[in-house]
Coordinates of C-alpha atoms and ligand atoms in Angstrom, one line a residue:
X1021 CA -32.2 9.2 -48.2
X1022 CA -35.3 8.8 -46.1
X1023 CA -38.5 7.8 -47.9
X1024 CA -42.0 7.8 -46.6
X1025 CA -43.8 4.5 -46.5
X1026 CA -46.1 5.4 -49.4
X1027 CA -43.3 6.4 -51.9
X1028 CA -43.7 4.4 -55.1
X1029 CA -40.3 3.1 -55.7
X1030 CA -40.6 2.6 -59.5
X1031 CA -40.6 6.5 -59.7
X1032 CA -37.0 6.7 -58.5
X1033 CA -34.1 6.9 -60.9
X1034 CA -32.3 3.5 -61.0
X1035 CA -29.2 4.6 -59.1
X1036 CA -31.1 6.3 -56.4
X1037 CA -33.4 3.2 -56.0
X1038 CA -30.3 1.0 -55.9
X1039 CA -28.7 3.1 -53.2
X1040 CA -31.8 3.1 -51.1
X1041 CA -32.2 -0.6 -51.4
X1042 CA -28.5 -1.3 -50.7
X1043 CA -28.8 0.7 -47.4
X1044 CA -31.7 -1.5 -46.2
X1045 CA -30.3 -4.2 -43.7
X1046 CA -31.4 -7.5 -45.2
X1047 CA -30.9 -11.2 -44.8
X1048 CA -30.4 -13.6 -47.7
X1049 CA -32.2 -16.8 -46.8
X1050 CA -32.2 -18.6 -50.2
X1051 CA -28.9 -18.9 -51.8
X1052 CA -27.2 -22.1 -53.1
X1053 CA -23.5 -21.6 -52.9
X1054 CA -22.9 -23.8 -55.9
X1055 CA -25.2 -21.4 -57.8
X1056 CA -22.9 -18.4 -56.9
X1057 CA -20.0 -19.9 -58.8
X1058 CA -19.3 -17.3 -61.5
X1059 CA -18.0 -18.6 -64.9
X1060 CA -14.7 -16.7 -64.3
X1061 CA -14.1 -18.6 -61.1
X1062 CA -15.3 -21.8 -62.7
X1063 CA -12.6 -21.4 -65.3
X1064 CA -9.9 -20.5 -62.8
X1065 CA -10.8 -23.6 -60.6
X1066 CA -10.9 -25.8 -63.7
X1067 CA -7.3 -24.7 -64.5
X1068 CA -6.1 -25.0 -60.9
X1069 CA -7.5 -28.6 -60.7
X1070 CA -6.8 -29.8 -64.3
X1071 CA -10.5 -30.2 -65.0
X1072 CA -11.7 -29.9 -68.6
X1073 CA -14.9 -27.9 -69.1
X1074 CA -17.1 -28.5 -72.1
X1075 CA -17.0 -24.8 -73.0
X1076 CA -14.1 -22.9 -74.8
X1077 CA -14.5 -19.7 -72.7
X1078 CA -16.5 -17.7 -70.2
X1079 CA -18.7 -16.2 -72.9
X1080 CA -19.7 -19.7 -74.1
X1081 CA -20.6 -20.7 -70.5
X1082 CA -22.8 -17.6 -70.2
X1083 CA -24.4 -18.3 -73.6
X1084 CA -25.4 -21.8 -72.3
X1085 CA -27.4 -20.2 -69.5
X1086 CA -30.8 -20.2 -71.3
X1087 CA -33.2 -22.4 -69.4
X1088 CA -36.7 -23.7 -70.1
X1089 CA -37.5 -25.0 -66.7
X1090 CA -35.9 -26.2 -63.4
X1091 CA -34.4 -29.4 -64.8
X1092 CA -32.8 -27.7 -67.7
X1093 CA -30.9 -25.5 -65.2
X1094 CA -30.0 -28.3 -62.8
X1095 CA -28.3 -30.3 -65.5
X1096 CA -25.9 -27.4 -66.2
X1097 CA -25.6 -26.4 -62.6
X1098 CA -24.4 -29.9 -61.5
X1099 CA -22.0 -30.0 -64.4
X1100 CA -20.4 -26.7 -63.3
X1101 CA -19.9 -27.9 -59.8
X1102 CA -17.4 -30.5 -61.1
X1103 CA -14.6 -28.0 -60.9
X1104 CA -14.9 -27.9 -57.1
X1105 CA -12.3 -30.3 -55.7
X1106 CA -10.4 -28.9 -52.7
X1107 CA -11.2 -27.1 -49.4
X1108 CA -9.7 -23.9 -50.9
X1109 CA -12.1 -24.2 -53.9
X1110 CA -15.1 -24.2 -51.5
X1111 CA -13.6 -21.3 -49.5
X1112 CA -12.9 -19.2 -52.6
X1113 CA -16.4 -19.7 -54.0
X1114 CA -18.1 -18.8 -50.7
X1115 CA -15.8 -15.9 -50.0
X1116 CA -16.6 -14.4 -53.5
X1117 CA -20.3 -14.6 -52.7
X1118 CA -20.0 -13.2 -49.2
X1119 CA -18.0 -10.1 -50.4
X1120 CA -20.7 -9.5 -53.0
X1121 CA -23.5 -10.0 -50.4
X1122 CA -21.9 -7.5 -48.0
X1123 CA -21.7 -5.0 -50.8
X1124 CA -25.4 -5.5 -51.4
X1125 CA -26.3 -4.6 -47.7
X1126 CA -26.8 -8.2 -46.6
X1127 CA -26.1 -8.5 -42.8
X1128 CA -27.0 -12.2 -42.5
X1129 CA -26.6 -15.0 -45.1
X1130 CA -28.0 -18.5 -44.6
X1131 CA -26.2 -20.5 -47.3
X1132 CA -27.4 -23.7 -48.8
X1133 CA -24.9 -26.3 -49.9
X1134 CA -25.4 -29.7 -51.6
X1135 CA -22.9 -32.2 -50.2
X1136 CA -24.2 -35.0 -52.3
X1137 CA -23.1 -33.2 -55.5
X1138 CA -19.6 -33.4 -54.2
X1139 CA -19.3 -36.6 -52.2
X1140 CA -20.6 -38.6 -55.1
X1141 CA -17.6 -37.3 -57.1
X1142 CA -15.2 -38.5 -54.3
X1143 CA -14.8 -35.1 -52.6
X1144 CA -14.6 -35.6 -48.8
X1145 CA -17.4 -34.1 -46.7
X1146 CA -14.8 -32.3 -44.5
X1147 CA -13.4 -30.5 -47.5
X1148 CA -16.8 -29.1 -48.4
X1149 CA -17.9 -28.1 -45.0
X1150 CA -14.5 -26.8 -43.7
X1151 CA -14.0 -24.7 -46.9
X1152 CA -17.4 -23.1 -46.6
X1153 CA -17.2 -22.7 -42.9
X1154 CA -13.9 -20.8 -42.9
X1155 CA -15.3 -18.4 -45.5
X1156 CA -18.3 -17.8 -43.2
X1157 CA -16.0 -17.1 -40.2
X1158 CA -13.9 -14.8 -42.4
X1159 CA -17.1 -12.9 -43.4
X1160 CA -17.9 -12.2 -39.8
X1161 CA -14.3 -11.1 -39.0
X1162 CA -13.6 -9.0 -42.1
X1163 CA -17.0 -7.9 -43.3
X1164 CA -19.1 -7.9 -40.2
X1165 CA -21.5 -10.2 -42.1
X1166 CA -23.1 -13.0 -40.1
X1167 CA -23.2 -16.2 -42.2
X1168 CA -24.3 -19.7 -41.5
X1169 CA -24.7 -23.0 -43.5
X1170 CA -27.7 -25.1 -44.3
X1171 CA -27.1 -28.6 -45.6
X1172 CA -29.5 -29.6 -48.4
X1173 CA -30.5 -33.0 -49.5
X1174 CA -31.0 -33.7 -53.2
X1175 CA -34.6 -34.8 -53.6
X1176 CA -34.0 -36.7 -56.8
X1177 CA -31.8 -39.1 -54.8
X1178 CA -33.2 -41.6 -52.2
X1179 CA -34.0 -40.9 -48.6
X1180 CA -31.5 -43.6 -47.7
X1181 CA -28.8 -41.5 -49.4
X1182 CA -30.0 -38.4 -47.5
X1183 CA -29.9 -40.2 -44.2
X1184 CA -26.3 -41.5 -45.0
X1185 CA -25.3 -37.9 -45.9
X1186 CA -26.7 -36.5 -42.7
X1187 CA -24.8 -39.1 -40.7
X1188 CA -21.6 -38.4 -42.6
X1189 CA -21.9 -34.7 -41.8
X1190 CA -22.4 -35.2 -38.1
X1191 CA -18.7 -34.9 -37.2
X1192 CA -19.2 -31.2 -38.4
X1193 CA -22.6 -30.8 -36.6
X1194 CA -21.5 -27.5 -35.1
X1195 CA -20.7 -26.1 -38.6
X1196 CA -24.2 -26.0 -40.0
X1197 CA -27.5 -24.7 -38.5
X1198 CA -30.1 -26.7 -40.4
X1199 CA -31.1 -28.9 -43.3
X1200 CA -33.0 -28.2 -46.5
X1201 CA -34.4 -30.0 -49.5
X1202 CA -33.7 -29.0 -53.1
X1203 CA -33.2 -30.2 -56.7
X1204 CA -35.9 -31.7 -59.0
X1205 CA -39.2 -31.0 -57.3
X1206 CA -41.9 -32.6 -59.5
X1207 CA -42.3 -36.3 -58.7
X1208 CA -40.2 -36.0 -55.5
X1209 CA -42.7 -34.9 -52.8
X1210 CA -41.5 -33.8 -49.3
X1211 CA -43.0 -36.9 -47.7
X1212 CA -40.2 -39.0 -49.4
X1213 CA -37.9 -37.4 -46.8
X1214 CA -40.0 -37.7 -43.6
X1215 CA -37.5 -39.8 -41.7
X1216 CA -34.4 -37.8 -42.5
X1217 CA -36.1 -34.5 -41.5
X1218 CA -37.4 -36.2 -38.2
X1219 CA -33.8 -37.2 -37.5
X1220 CA -32.5 -33.6 -38.3
X1221 CA -35.2 -32.1 -35.9
X1222 CA -34.2 -34.6 -33.2
X1223 CA -30.6 -33.3 -33.6
X1224 CA -31.8 -29.8 -33.0
X1225 CA -31.3 -28.6 -36.5
X1226 CA -33.4 -26.0 -38.2
X1227 CA -35.5 -27.2 -41.2
X1228 CA -36.5 -25.6 -44.5
X1229 CA -37.5 -27.1 -47.9
X1230 CA -38.1 -26.0 -51.4
X1231 CA -41.8 -26.4 -52.1
X1232 CA -44.2 -24.9 -54.6
X1233 CA -41.5 -23.6 -57.0
X1234 CA -42.8 -25.8 -59.9
X1235 CA -44.5 -28.3 -57.8
X1236 CA -48.2 -28.2 -56.6
X1237 CA -49.5 -26.5 -53.4
X1238 CA -49.9 -30.0 -51.9
X1239 CA -46.1 -30.1 -51.6
X1240 CA -46.2 -27.0 -49.5
X1241 CA -48.8 -28.6 -47.2
X1242 CA -46.6 -31.7 -46.8
X1243 CA -43.4 -29.8 -46.2
X1244 CA -45.3 -28.1 -43.3
X1245 CA -47.2 -31.1 -42.0
X1246 CA -44.7 -34.0 -42.6
X1247 CA -41.3 -32.3 -42.6
X1248 CA -42.4 -29.6 -40.1
X1249 CA -40.3 -27.0 -41.8
X1250 CA -39.8 -23.5 -40.4
X1251 CA -39.7 -21.7 -43.8
X1252 CA -40.8 -22.6 -47.3
X1253 CA -38.3 -22.0 -50.1
X1254 CA -40.1 -20.4 -53.1
X1255 CA -43.7 -21.3 -52.3
X1256 CA -45.1 -19.1 -55.1
X1257 CA -47.5 -21.9 -56.2
X1258 CA -49.4 -21.4 -52.9
X1259 CA -51.5 -18.8 -54.7
X1260 CA -53.5 -21.6 -56.4
X1261 CA -54.8 -22.8 -53.0
X1262 CA -56.8 -20.2 -51.0
X1263 CA -56.9 -22.4 -47.8
X1264 CA -53.1 -22.7 -47.9
X1265 CA -52.7 -18.9 -48.4
X1266 CA -54.8 -18.4 -45.3
X1267 CA -52.7 -20.9 -43.4
X1268 CA -49.4 -19.4 -44.4
X1269 CA -50.6 -16.0 -43.3
X1270 CA -52.0 -17.2 -40.0
X1271 CA -48.9 -19.2 -39.1
X1272 CA -46.5 -16.5 -40.2
X1273 CA -44.5 -18.9 -42.3
X1274 CA -41.8 -17.1 -44.3
X1275 CA -41.5 -17.7 -48.1
X1276 CA -38.0 -17.2 -49.5
X1277 CA -39.1 -15.9 -52.9
X1278 CA -36.5 -15.6 -55.8
X1279 CA -37.9 -13.4 -58.5
X1280 CA -35.1 -13.5 -61.1
X1281 CA -34.9 -17.3 -60.6
X1282 CA -38.6 -17.6 -61.3
X1283 CA -38.2 -15.5 -64.4
X1284 CA -35.1 -17.4 -65.7
X1285 CA -36.7 -20.8 -65.0
X1286 CA -40.0 -19.8 -66.7
X1287 CA -42.0 -20.1 -63.5
X1288 CA -43.3 -16.7 -64.6
X1289 CA -43.1 -15.2 -68.1
X1290 CA -42.7 -11.6 -67.0
X1291 CA -41.7 -10.0 -63.7
X1292 CA -44.6 -7.7 -64.0
X1293 CA -46.8 -10.8 -63.5
X1294 CA -44.9 -12.1 -60.5
X1295 CA -47.2 -12.7 -57.6
X1296 CA -44.8 -11.5 -54.9
X1297 CA -46.8 -8.3 -54.2
X1298 CA -50.1 -10.3 -54.2
X1299 CA -48.6 -12.7 -51.7
X1300 CA -47.5 -9.8 -49.6
X1301 CA -50.9 -8.2 -49.7
X1302 CA -52.5 -11.5 -48.6
X1303 CA -50.4 -11.2 -45.4
X1304 CA -47.7 -13.7 -46.2
X1305 CA -44.2 -13.2 -44.9
X1306 CA -42.5 -12.7 -48.3
X1307 CA -38.7 -12.3 -48.5
X1308 CA -36.5 -11.5 -51.6
X1309 CA -33.6 -13.7 -52.4
X1310 CA -31.3 -14.7 -55.4
X1311 CA -31.3 -18.5 -55.4
X1312 CA -28.4 -19.1 -57.9
X1313 CA -27.1 -15.6 -58.8
X1314 CA -24.3 -16.7 -61.1
X1315 CA -26.8 -18.5 -63.3
X1316 CA -29.8 -16.2 -63.1
X1317 CA -28.0 -12.9 -63.7
X1318 CA -28.6 -11.2 -60.4
X1319 CA -27.6 -11.0 -56.8
X1320 CA -30.0 -10.1 -54.0
X1321 CA -29.8 -6.4 -54.6
X1322 CA -30.5 -7.0 -58.3
X1323 CA -33.6 -9.0 -57.3
X1324 CA -34.9 -6.1 -55.1
X1325 CA -34.2 -3.6 -57.9
X1326 CA -35.9 -5.8 -60.5
X1327 CA -39.1 -6.2 -58.5
X1328 CA -39.3 -2.6 -57.6
X1329 CA -39.1 -1.6 -61.3
X1330 CA -41.6 -4.3 -62.4
X1331 CA -44.2 -4.0 -59.7
X1332 CA -45.9 -1.0 -58.0
X1333 CA -44.1 -1.6 -54.7
X1334 CA -44.0 1.2 -52.0
X1335 CA -41.1 1.9 -49.7
X1336 CA -43.1 0.6 -46.8
X1337 CA -43.8 -2.7 -48.6
X1338 CA -40.1 -3.2 -49.4
X1339 CA -39.0 -2.3 -45.8
X1340 CA -41.6 -4.9 -44.7
X1341 CA -40.0 -7.6 -46.9
X1342 CA -36.5 -6.7 -45.7
X1343 CA -37.7 -6.9 -42.1
X1344 CA -39.4 -10.3 -42.8
X1345 CA -36.0 -11.6 -44.0
X1346 CA -34.3 -10.5 -40.7
X1347 CA -37.1 -11.9 -38.6
X1348 CA -37.3 -15.2 -40.4
X1349 CA -33.6 -15.8 -40.2
X1350 CA -32.2 -18.3 -37.7
X1351 CA -29.9 -15.6 -36.2
X1352 CA -29.9 -14.9 -32.5
X1353 CA -32.7 -12.6 -31.4
X1354 CA -30.3 -10.0 -30.2
X1355 CA -28.8 -9.7 -33.7
X1356 CA -32.2 -9.5 -35.3
X1357 CA -33.3 -6.7 -32.9
X1358 CA -30.1 -4.7 -33.7
X1359 CA -30.5 -5.1 -37.5
X1360 CA -34.2 -4.2 -37.4
X1361 CA -33.4 -1.1 -35.3
X1362 CA -31.0 0.0 -38.1
X1363 CA -33.8 -0.2 -40.7
X1364 CA -34.3 3.2 -42.4
Ligands
ADE2609 N1 -30.9 -26.1 -56.6 C1 -30.3 -24.9 -56.9 N2 -31.3 -24.1 -57.2 C2 -32.5 -24.7 -57.1 C3 -33.8 -24.3 -57.3 N3 -34.2 -23.1 -57.7 N4 -34.8 -25.3 -57.1 C4 -34.4 -26.5 -56.7 N5 -33.2 -26.9 -56.5 C5 -32.2 -26.0 -56.7
ZN2610 ZN1 -33.3 -22.8 -54.5

């Protein structure tokens, strides 16, 4: 189905909208692989590894997914990751996500992983990285989906811990393309991680950071100025700082926005009030992503559908966001050109 740029997408029946959005080539640039661990797989891995979960069944796990803010989510999310013990566990989790992403029309996935969540439990760095990496290779081979890993530092831990984590990952330097910064934002500003990001840049790694999810616009400034990141994860609080909005537009910095995440973590009360379209109209490079789909009730296609039904987005605006995602990815230029050329 070919739609003119001015078609208002909310007027389409849901299935037609979903089909049109699925056919758009898109990159997912903000996806925590531990956040793609579905309760069914969590239980299967708990049984495989003899781990006791504090829930009787899958329904009870899902019922616990009612969050009031970022921290209330993170507490449950880190507890769920305790079932991950072996290389096969990491492979299976990533493979499940990648199959789902391919079915959503994702042609490129840049996947965050949190090694500190696992190494502090005694899981070896190599188990984590090799398990995830083999799933990425399999995705290219079996699904034609290009996938790459981004190692994230947990910002509630110290910079010394982050530096040690980066050094411990260096034997697998060719298995990840960049570093990121996630976990509890408030009270943990980007400048706390200046040295480890400088070290990562010196190693030729790409850099991204969560900033302005719950935290103030000042954190977005310091992610750009101090960490010199190439993309901002979330960034929705930029709207409170007109000078920052102008800067983001001028510099063409991509924001990896996660609408259903913002709704579930009470960053917004209603998707109809989400600022994604206002950010887009202000000239920002907005992209749509899922963050932690198993916890927030939606993969990337669900996020596209939800914003198209909540906001008066046109086909041209949504094509623009999908194109932003491809352009802002760290994939080779030749791949980006091929994907963009396939855009309806
Ligand atoms: N880790 C997983 N999801 C996250 C989010 N939305 N913000 C910060 N850290 C996270
Ligand atoms: Zn995130």
